[in-house]
Short mmCIF file of C-alpha atoms in Angstrom, two decimals:
data_model
loop_
_atom_site.label_atom_id
_atom_site.label_comp_id
_atom_site.label_asym_id
_atom_site.label_seq_id
_atom_site.Cartn_x
_atom_site.Cartn_y
_atom_site.Cartn_z
CA UNK A 1 0.00 0.00 0.00
CA UNK A 2 1.47 3.40 -0.97
CA UNK A 3 2.21 5.77 1.90
CA UNK A 4 -0.93 7.08 3.56
CA UNK A 5 -1.33 9.65 6.30
CA UNK A 6 -3.44 9.52 9.43
CA UNK A 7 -3.72 11.67 12.51
CA UNK A 8 -2.76 10.58 16.01
CA UNK A 9 -3.32 13.25 18.62
CA UNK A 10 -2.04 16.51 17.16
CA UNK A 11 0.51 14.97 14.80
CA UNK A 12 0.14 13.29 11.40
CA UNK A 13 1.70 9.87 10.85
CA UNK A 14 2.63 7.94 7.70
CA UNK A 15 2.09 4.23 7.07
CA UNK A 16 2.54 1.93 4.11
CA UNK A 17 5.26 1.44 1.49
CA UNK A 18 7.15 3.59 -0.98
CA UNK A 19 6.76 2.24 -4.51
CA UNK A 20 8.73 2.72 -7.73
CA UNK A 21 7.42 1.42 -11.06
CA UNK A 22 4.70 -0.48 -9.22
CA UNK A 23 6.96 -2.31 -6.78
CA UNK A 24 7.73 -1.51 -3.16
CA UNK A 25 11.28 -0.23 -2.54
CA UNK A 26 11.12 0.99 1.07
CA UNK A 27 8.97 0.22 4.08
CA UNK A 28 6.84 -0.74 5.78
CA UNK A 29 6.44 2.69 7.41
CA UNK A 30 4.61 3.51 10.61
CA UNK A 31 6.32 6.75 11.47
CA UNK A 32 5.45 10.21 12.73
CA UNK A 33 5.91 12.96 10.15
CA UNK A 34 6.22 15.45 13.08
CA UNK A 35 3.82 17.70 11.16
CA UNK A 36 0.76 19.21 12.80
CA UNK A 37 -0.99 19.89 9.47
CA UNK A 38 -2.00 17.62 6.61
CA UNK A 39 -0.08 19.79 4.17
CA UNK A 40 3.08 19.41 6.24
CA UNK A 41 2.61 15.65 6.39
CA UNK A 42 2.27 15.44 2.60
CA UNK A 43 5.43 17.50 2.18
CA UNK A 44 7.24 14.98 4.41
CA UNK A 45 5.93 12.06 2.34
CA UNK A 46 6.99 13.73 -0.93
CA UNK A 47 10.47 14.44 0.43
CA UNK A 48 10.89 10.90 1.81
CA UNK A 49 9.62 9.36 -1.43
CA UNK A 50 12.09 11.36 -3.53
CA UNK A 51 14.94 10.41 -1.17
CA UNK A 52 14.15 6.69 -1.28
CA UNK A 53 13.68 6.62 -5.07
CA UNK A 54 17.00 8.43 -5.55
CA UNK A 55 18.64 5.96 -3.19
CA UNK A 56 17.08 3.03 -5.09
CA UNK A 57 18.18 4.31 -8.51
CA UNK A 58 21.68 5.67 -7.81
CA UNK A 59 22.53 3.88 -4.55
CA UNK A 60 23.52 5.38 -1.21
CA UNK A 61 24.91 8.87 -1.47
CA UNK A 62 28.25 9.74 0.17
CA UNK A 63 27.82 10.52 3.86
CA UNK A 64 27.09 14.14 4.59
CA UNK A 65 29.80 16.05 6.39
CA UNK A 66 29.45 18.69 9.06
CA UNK A 67 30.14 21.30 6.36
CA UNK A 68 27.21 19.90 4.34
CA UNK A 69 24.99 20.14 7.41
CA UNK A 70 26.00 23.78 7.89
CA UNK A 71 24.53 24.57 4.47
CA UNK A 72 21.15 23.23 5.64
CA UNK A 73 21.16 25.24 8.85
CA UNK A 74 19.62 28.71 9.12
CA UNK A 75 22.01 30.19 11.68
CA UNK A 76 21.56 33.51 13.44
CA UNK A 77 24.50 35.94 13.20
CA UNK A 78 25.57 35.00 16.74
CA UNK A 79 25.38 31.25 16.02
CA UNK A 80 27.20 31.68 12.69
CA UNK A 81 30.10 33.37 14.49
CA UNK A 82 30.28 30.49 16.99
CA UNK A 83 30.18 27.88 14.21
CA UNK A 84 33.14 29.24 12.19
CA UNK A 85 35.94 27.67 14.33
CA UNK A 86 33.89 24.47 14.73
CA UNK A 87 33.62 24.05 10.95
CA UNK A 88 37.35 24.65 10.62
CA UNK A 89 37.98 21.87 13.15
CA UNK A 90 35.48 19.16 12.08
CA UNK A 91 33.99 20.38 8.80
CA UNK A 92 35.34 17.43 6.77
CA UNK A 93 34.09 14.75 9.17
CA UNK A 94 30.98 12.77 8.25
CA UNK A 95 28.04 13.30 10.60
CA UNK A 96 28.06 9.64 11.56
CA UNK A 97 31.66 9.95 12.77
CA UNK A 98 30.94 12.85 15.12
CA UNK A 99 30.33 11.72 18.69
CA UNK A 100 29.45 13.57 21.86
CA UNK A 101 32.93 12.93 23.22
CA UNK A 102 34.43 14.47 20.09
CA UNK A 103 32.35 17.64 20.42
CA UNK A 104 33.25 17.95 24.11
CA UNK A 105 36.93 17.55 23.28
CA UNK A 106 36.80 20.66 21.08
CA UNK A 107 36.51 22.89 24.15
CA UNK A 108 40.14 22.62 25.33
CA UNK A 109 41.35 23.05 21.75
CA UNK A 110 39.23 26.02 20.69
CA UNK A 111 38.80 27.84 24.01
CA UNK A 112 41.48 26.59 26.46
CA UNK A 113 40.89 29.42 28.95
CA UNK A 114 37.10 29.15 29.00
CA UNK A 115 34.89 27.30 31.49
CA UNK A 116 33.01 24.08 30.74
CA UNK A 117 29.78 26.12 30.78
CA UNK A 118 31.18 28.26 27.97
CA UNK A 119 32.28 25.17 26.05
CA UNK A 120 28.77 23.76 26.32
CA UNK A 121 27.06 27.01 25.35
CA UNK A 122 29.35 28.12 22.51
CA UNK A 123 30.64 24.83 21.05
CA UNK A 124 28.56 21.77 21.93
CA UNK A 125 25.12 23.38 21.71
CA UNK A 126 25.51 25.08 18.28
CA UNK A 127 27.23 21.98 16.83
CA UNK A 128 24.41 19.72 18.04
CA UNK A 129 21.84 22.13 16.58
CA UNK A 130 23.46 21.82 13.15
CA UNK A 131 23.70 18.02 13.29
CA UNK A 132 20.15 17.49 14.55
CA UNK A 133 18.76 19.94 12.01
CA UNK A 134 20.30 17.78 9.27
CA UNK A 135 18.71 14.75 10.94
CA UNK A 136 15.28 16.39 10.73
CA UNK A 137 15.72 17.35 7.07
CA UNK A 138 17.81 14.55 5.60
CA UNK A 139 17.54 11.63 8.01
CA UNK A 140 21.23 11.77 8.95
CA UNK A 141 22.32 10.45 12.39
CA UNK A 142 20.92 12.14 15.48
CA UNK A 143 23.28 13.18 18.27
CA UNK A 144 22.81 13.51 22.02
CA UNK A 145 25.63 14.69 24.26
CA UNK A 146 26.06 14.09 27.97
CA UNK A 147 26.78 17.40 29.76
CA UNK A 148 30.12 18.08 31.39
CA UNK A 149 30.05 16.75 34.94
CA UNK A 150 31.22 18.56 38.08
CA UNK A 151 34.59 16.80 38.03
CA UNK A 152 35.29 18.05 34.50
CA UNK A 153 34.20 21.54 35.56
CA UNK A 154 36.44 21.54 38.65
CA UNK A 155 39.41 20.23 36.67
CA UNK A 156 39.02 22.96 34.04
CA UNK A 157 38.62 25.66 36.70
CA UNK A 158 41.87 24.45 38.27
CA UNK A 159 43.58 24.41 34.87
CA UNK A 160 42.62 27.99 34.06
CA UNK A 161 43.05 29.24 37.63
CA UNK A 162 39.57 30.69 37.87
CA UNK A 163 36.29 29.55 39.38
CA UNK A 164 33.17 29.22 37.27
CA UNK A 165 29.62 29.44 38.59
CA UNK A 166 30.55 32.00 41.23
CA UNK A 167 27.49 32.68 43.35
CA UNK A 168 26.00 36.06 42.63
CA UNK A 169 25.01 38.54 45.30
CA UNK A 170 21.34 39.48 44.88
CA UNK A 171 20.10 43.00 45.41
CA UNK A 172 17.98 43.83 48.44
CA UNK A 173 15.75 46.82 49.21
CA UNK A 174 18.56 48.68 50.98
CA UNK A 175 20.87 48.31 47.96
CA UNK A 176 18.09 49.40 45.59
CA UNK A 177 17.29 52.50 47.64
CA UNK A 178 20.95 53.48 47.96
CA UNK A 179 21.40 53.05 44.21
CA UNK A 180 18.32 55.13 43.42
CA UNK A 181 19.38 57.98 45.70
CA UNK A 182 22.61 58.34 43.71
CA UNK A 183 21.10 57.67 40.28
CA UNK A 184 19.39 59.79 37.65
CA UNK A 185 15.62 59.18 37.16
CA UNK A 186 16.13 56.85 34.16
CA UNK A 187 18.52 54.46 35.88
CA UNK A 188 16.59 54.60 39.15
CA UNK A 189 13.42 53.59 37.32
CA UNK A 190 15.30 50.91 35.37
CA UNK A 191 16.66 49.15 38.46
CA UNK A 192 13.32 49.38 40.28
CA UNK A 193 11.51 47.97 37.25
CA UNK A 194 13.78 44.92 37.03
CA UNK A 195 13.74 44.34 40.80
CA UNK A 196 9.92 44.49 40.84
CA UNK A 197 9.20 42.44 37.69
CA UNK A 198 12.22 40.11 37.23
CA UNK A 199 12.53 41.44 33.68
CA UNK A 200 15.82 40.73 31.92
CA UNK A 201 17.96 43.71 30.96
CA UNK A 202 17.28 43.25 27.25
CA UNK A 203 13.54 43.18 27.88
CA UNK A 204 13.77 46.30 30.05
CA UNK A 205 15.87 48.46 27.73
CA UNK A 206 13.72 47.44 24.74
CA UNK A 207 10.59 49.04 26.23
CA UNK A 208 8.96 51.64 24.01
CA UNK A 209 6.18 54.09 24.96
CA UNK A 210 3.59 51.92 23.17
CA UNK A 211 4.50 49.05 25.52
CA UNK A 212 2.80 50.84 28.43
CA UNK A 213 -0.89 50.59 29.32
CA UNK A 214 -1.24 53.17 32.10
CA UNK A 215 -4.94 52.59 32.80
CA UNK A 216 -4.27 48.89 33.45
CA UNK A 217 -0.81 49.25 35.03
CA UNK A 218 0.52 46.79 32.47
CA UNK A 219 3.81 46.66 30.58
CA UNK A 220 4.56 44.55 27.51
CA UNK A 221 7.85 42.66 27.67
CA UNK A 222 9.22 41.03 24.55
CA UNK A 223 9.71 37.30 24.03
CA UNK A 224 12.96 35.88 25.36
CA UNK A 225 14.55 32.59 26.48
CA UNK A 226 11.73 30.51 25.03
CA UNK A 227 8.98 32.57 26.67
CA UNK A 228 6.44 34.44 24.51
CA UNK A 229 5.79 38.15 24.56
CA UNK A 230 3.53 39.01 27.49
CA UNK A 231 1.84 41.84 29.36
CA UNK A 232 2.87 42.00 33.02
CA UNK A 233 1.29 44.01 35.82
CA UNK A 234 3.34 46.59 37.72
CA UNK A 235 2.55 48.62 40.80
CA UNK A 236 0.81 52.00 40.31
CA UNK A 237 3.93 53.69 41.70
CA UNK A 238 6.10 51.93 39.11
CA UNK A 239 3.79 52.98 36.30
CA UNK A 240 3.86 56.60 37.50
CA UNK A 241 7.66 56.45 37.51
CA UNK A 242 7.75 55.09 33.94
CA UNK A 243 5.30 57.69 32.65
CA UNK A 244 7.39 60.50 34.16
CA UNK A 245 10.35 59.60 31.91
CA UNK A 246 10.41 61.45 28.56
CA UNK A 247 11.25 58.80 25.95
CA UNK A 248 14.71 59.02 24.38
CA UNK A 249 15.97 57.94 20.96
CA UNK A 250 19.30 56.15 21.47
CA UNK A 251 21.91 55.94 18.74
CA UNK A 252 22.86 52.64 17.14
CA UNK A 253 26.59 52.27 17.88
CA UNK A 254 27.27 50.31 14.71
CA UNK A 255 25.35 52.41 12.17
CA UNK A 256 25.25 55.75 13.96
CA UNK A 257 21.53 56.07 13.17
CA UNK A 258 18.91 57.04 15.71
CA UNK A 259 16.71 54.20 16.90
CA UNK A 260 13.04 54.27 17.94
CA UNK A 261 12.25 56.10 21.16
CA UNK A 262 12.73 53.95 24.26
CA UNK A 263 11.48 54.34 27.82
CA UNK A 264 14.86 54.07 29.53
CA UNK A 265 16.92 55.58 26.71
CA UNK A 266 19.40 52.72 26.22
CA UNK A 267 20.00 51.22 22.78
CA UNK A 268 21.56 47.93 23.87
CA UNK A 269 21.61 45.52 26.80
CA UNK A 270 25.20 46.46 27.70
CA UNK A 271 24.96 50.24 27.51
CA UNK A 272 24.07 50.61 31.19
CA UNK A 273 27.26 49.04 32.61
CA UNK A 274 29.59 52.04 32.77
CA UNK A 275 26.87 54.31 34.12
CA UNK A 276 25.88 51.82 36.82
CA UNK A 277 29.48 51.43 37.99
CA UNK A 278 29.68 55.20 38.44
CA UNK A 279 26.38 55.27 40.34
CA UNK A 280 27.44 52.44 42.66
CA UNK A 281 30.76 54.14 43.40
CA UNK A 282 28.97 57.40 44.18
CA UNK A 283 26.48 55.57 46.43
CA UNK A 284 29.22 53.65 48.25
CA UNK A 285 27.69 50.27 47.47
CA UNK A 286 29.16 47.21 45.70
CA UNK A 287 28.57 47.09 41.97
CA UNK A 288 25.86 44.67 40.84
CA UNK A 289 25.05 44.07 37.20
CA UNK A 290 21.47 43.96 35.95
CA UNK A 291 20.92 40.23 36.42
CA UNK A 292 21.70 39.97 40.16
CA UNK A 293 20.04 43.35 40.74
CA UNK A 294 16.92 42.23 38.87
CA UNK A 295 16.06 38.54 38.57
CA UNK A 296 18.25 37.28 41.42
CA UNK A 297 17.07 40.08 43.70
CA UNK A 298 13.43 39.54 42.75
CA UNK A 299 13.33 35.83 43.61
CA UNK A 300 15.47 36.07 46.75
CA UNK A 301 13.37 38.99 48.02
CA UNK A 302 10.09 37.11 47.60
CA UNK A 303 11.07 33.58 48.64
CA UNK A 304 13.90 33.99 51.15
CA UNK A 305 13.08 37.33 52.77
CA UNK A 306 9.29 37.52 52.49
CA UNK A 307 8.43 33.82 52.56
CA UNK A 308 6.37 33.72 49.35
CA UNK A 309 5.97 30.16 48.12
CA UNK A 310 8.33 29.31 45.22
CA UNK A 311 5.53 28.34 42.81
CA UNK A 312 3.86 31.75 43.14
CA UNK A 313 7.17 33.60 42.90
CA UNK A 314 8.23 31.59 39.84
CA UNK A 315 4.95 32.34 38.07
CA UNK A 316 5.28 36.06 38.86
CA UNK A 317 8.82 36.04 37.47
CA UNK A 318 7.80 34.04 34.37
CA UNK A 319 9.78 30.89 35.16
CA UNK A 320 8.05 27.81 33.74
CA UNK A 321 9.62 25.50 36.32
CA UNK A 322 9.91 26.68 39.98
CA UNK A 323 12.81 24.27 40.53
CA UNK A 324 15.04 26.36 38.26
CA UNK A 325 14.88 29.63 40.24
CA UNK A 326 15.09 27.69 43.51
CA UNK A 327 18.33 26.14 42.28
CA UNK A 328 19.88 29.24 40.72
CA UNK A 329 18.14 32.43 41.88
CA UNK A 330 17.29 31.78 45.55
CA UNK A 331 20.28 32.82 47.70
CA UNK A 332 20.54 31.78 51.33
CA UNK A 333 21.18 34.74 53.63
CA UNK A 334 21.77 33.05 56.98
CA UNK A 335 25.28 33.63 58.30
CA UNK A 336 27.24 30.36 58.39
CA UNK A 337 28.80 31.36 61.72
CA UNK A 338 25.30 31.70 63.18
CA UNK A 339 24.46 28.17 62.03
CA UNK A 340 27.59 26.75 63.66
CA UNK A 341 26.90 28.69 66.88
CA UNK A 342 23.57 26.93 67.25
CA UNK A 343 25.42 23.73 68.15
CA UNK A 344 27.13 25.51 71.06
CA UNK A 345 24.06 27.21 72.50
CA UNK A 346 23.13 26.19 76.07
CA UNK A 347 19.45 25.39 75.99
CA UNK A 348 17.41 26.05 79.15
CA UNK A 349 15.89 22.76 80.31
CA UNK A 350 13.90 21.58 83.31
CA UNK A 351 16.04 19.94 85.97
CA UNK A 352 15.01 16.28 85.83
CA UNK A 353 17.65 15.11 88.36
CA UNK A 354 16.23 15.11 91.87
CA UNK A 355 18.43 15.54 94.94
CA UNK A 356 17.74 13.56 98.13
CA UNK A 357 16.28 16.65 99.79
CA UNK A 358 14.02 17.21 96.83
CA UNK A 359 12.76 13.61 97.06
CA UNK A 360 12.09 14.01 100.79
CA UNK A 361 10.15 17.23 100.23
CA UNK A 362 8.10 15.49 97.60
CA UNK A 363 7.16 12.67 100.04
CA UNK A 364 6.19 15.16 102.73
#
């Protein structure tokens, strides 16, 4: 039976055989097309049919290399930059010859002074994306890579003489107020906005006047990190502070052209750094970047200091899994010395040992 499609749940599946000149050449199939529409399923069947007929007529094609897979991949400018040294290192290798261990071994060669987290983010992840994209399109081998373990991370930290995953210091209300007293209105509003909403710096600096709904106290934050664009509620005081800022048109540093007007006046997610360091120095407080001042401060303030349950706090901060912020963003604030002192504290207890005189008094 020629390939037919049928729906199972939300996805279309294919079953049957692929035929050529009236005779079956591949199958039987009972496979998901991974398409949610009938049109997409038919496109998958047409592509698979052409591939199998070509294979039947001309034989197996030479194995695709990593360089071939790159040509199938629609990389962002950032990913393309990361992929250049990877292609130079393994571009001629067939996809079937590339293992997880091989990809992990590229880290010490390409970035010897970087951490294992950087290796994973800038080497293993983009390489896997290229290979698995080719798998989706051409049926080439799929790859899964086991993350670097803690022993590999510790060994690399020792090799480069620098710790990775250094615990960040979250902002608290005292730090925020000290910062705001020394800051201009734009930066004061920016740090308060991130501390109150857990917005990321890129989401905050991207705000435009049309992203504010004053009558509802809502602010639109753009999609980021797999989360869709959303409208979030802010306090009336925060909305008043945002409305009091005349919008500014920042200049694009690369082109020199003026950008659209923005609420906080910054054109990029790094433009605040120098200004914040000056403000912190003037205020006499330690410098905190946007992430510990915003998202780390938000979650620690709610869960650790105010006792809000993690599920509620995670939902308010737009984390899909409350375990993630509990693991990364909640910072314990109990002094370790205080914990140790608890074992030396003399507890007041009732005297359960009775003296002879006490026993005699009790009988009388």
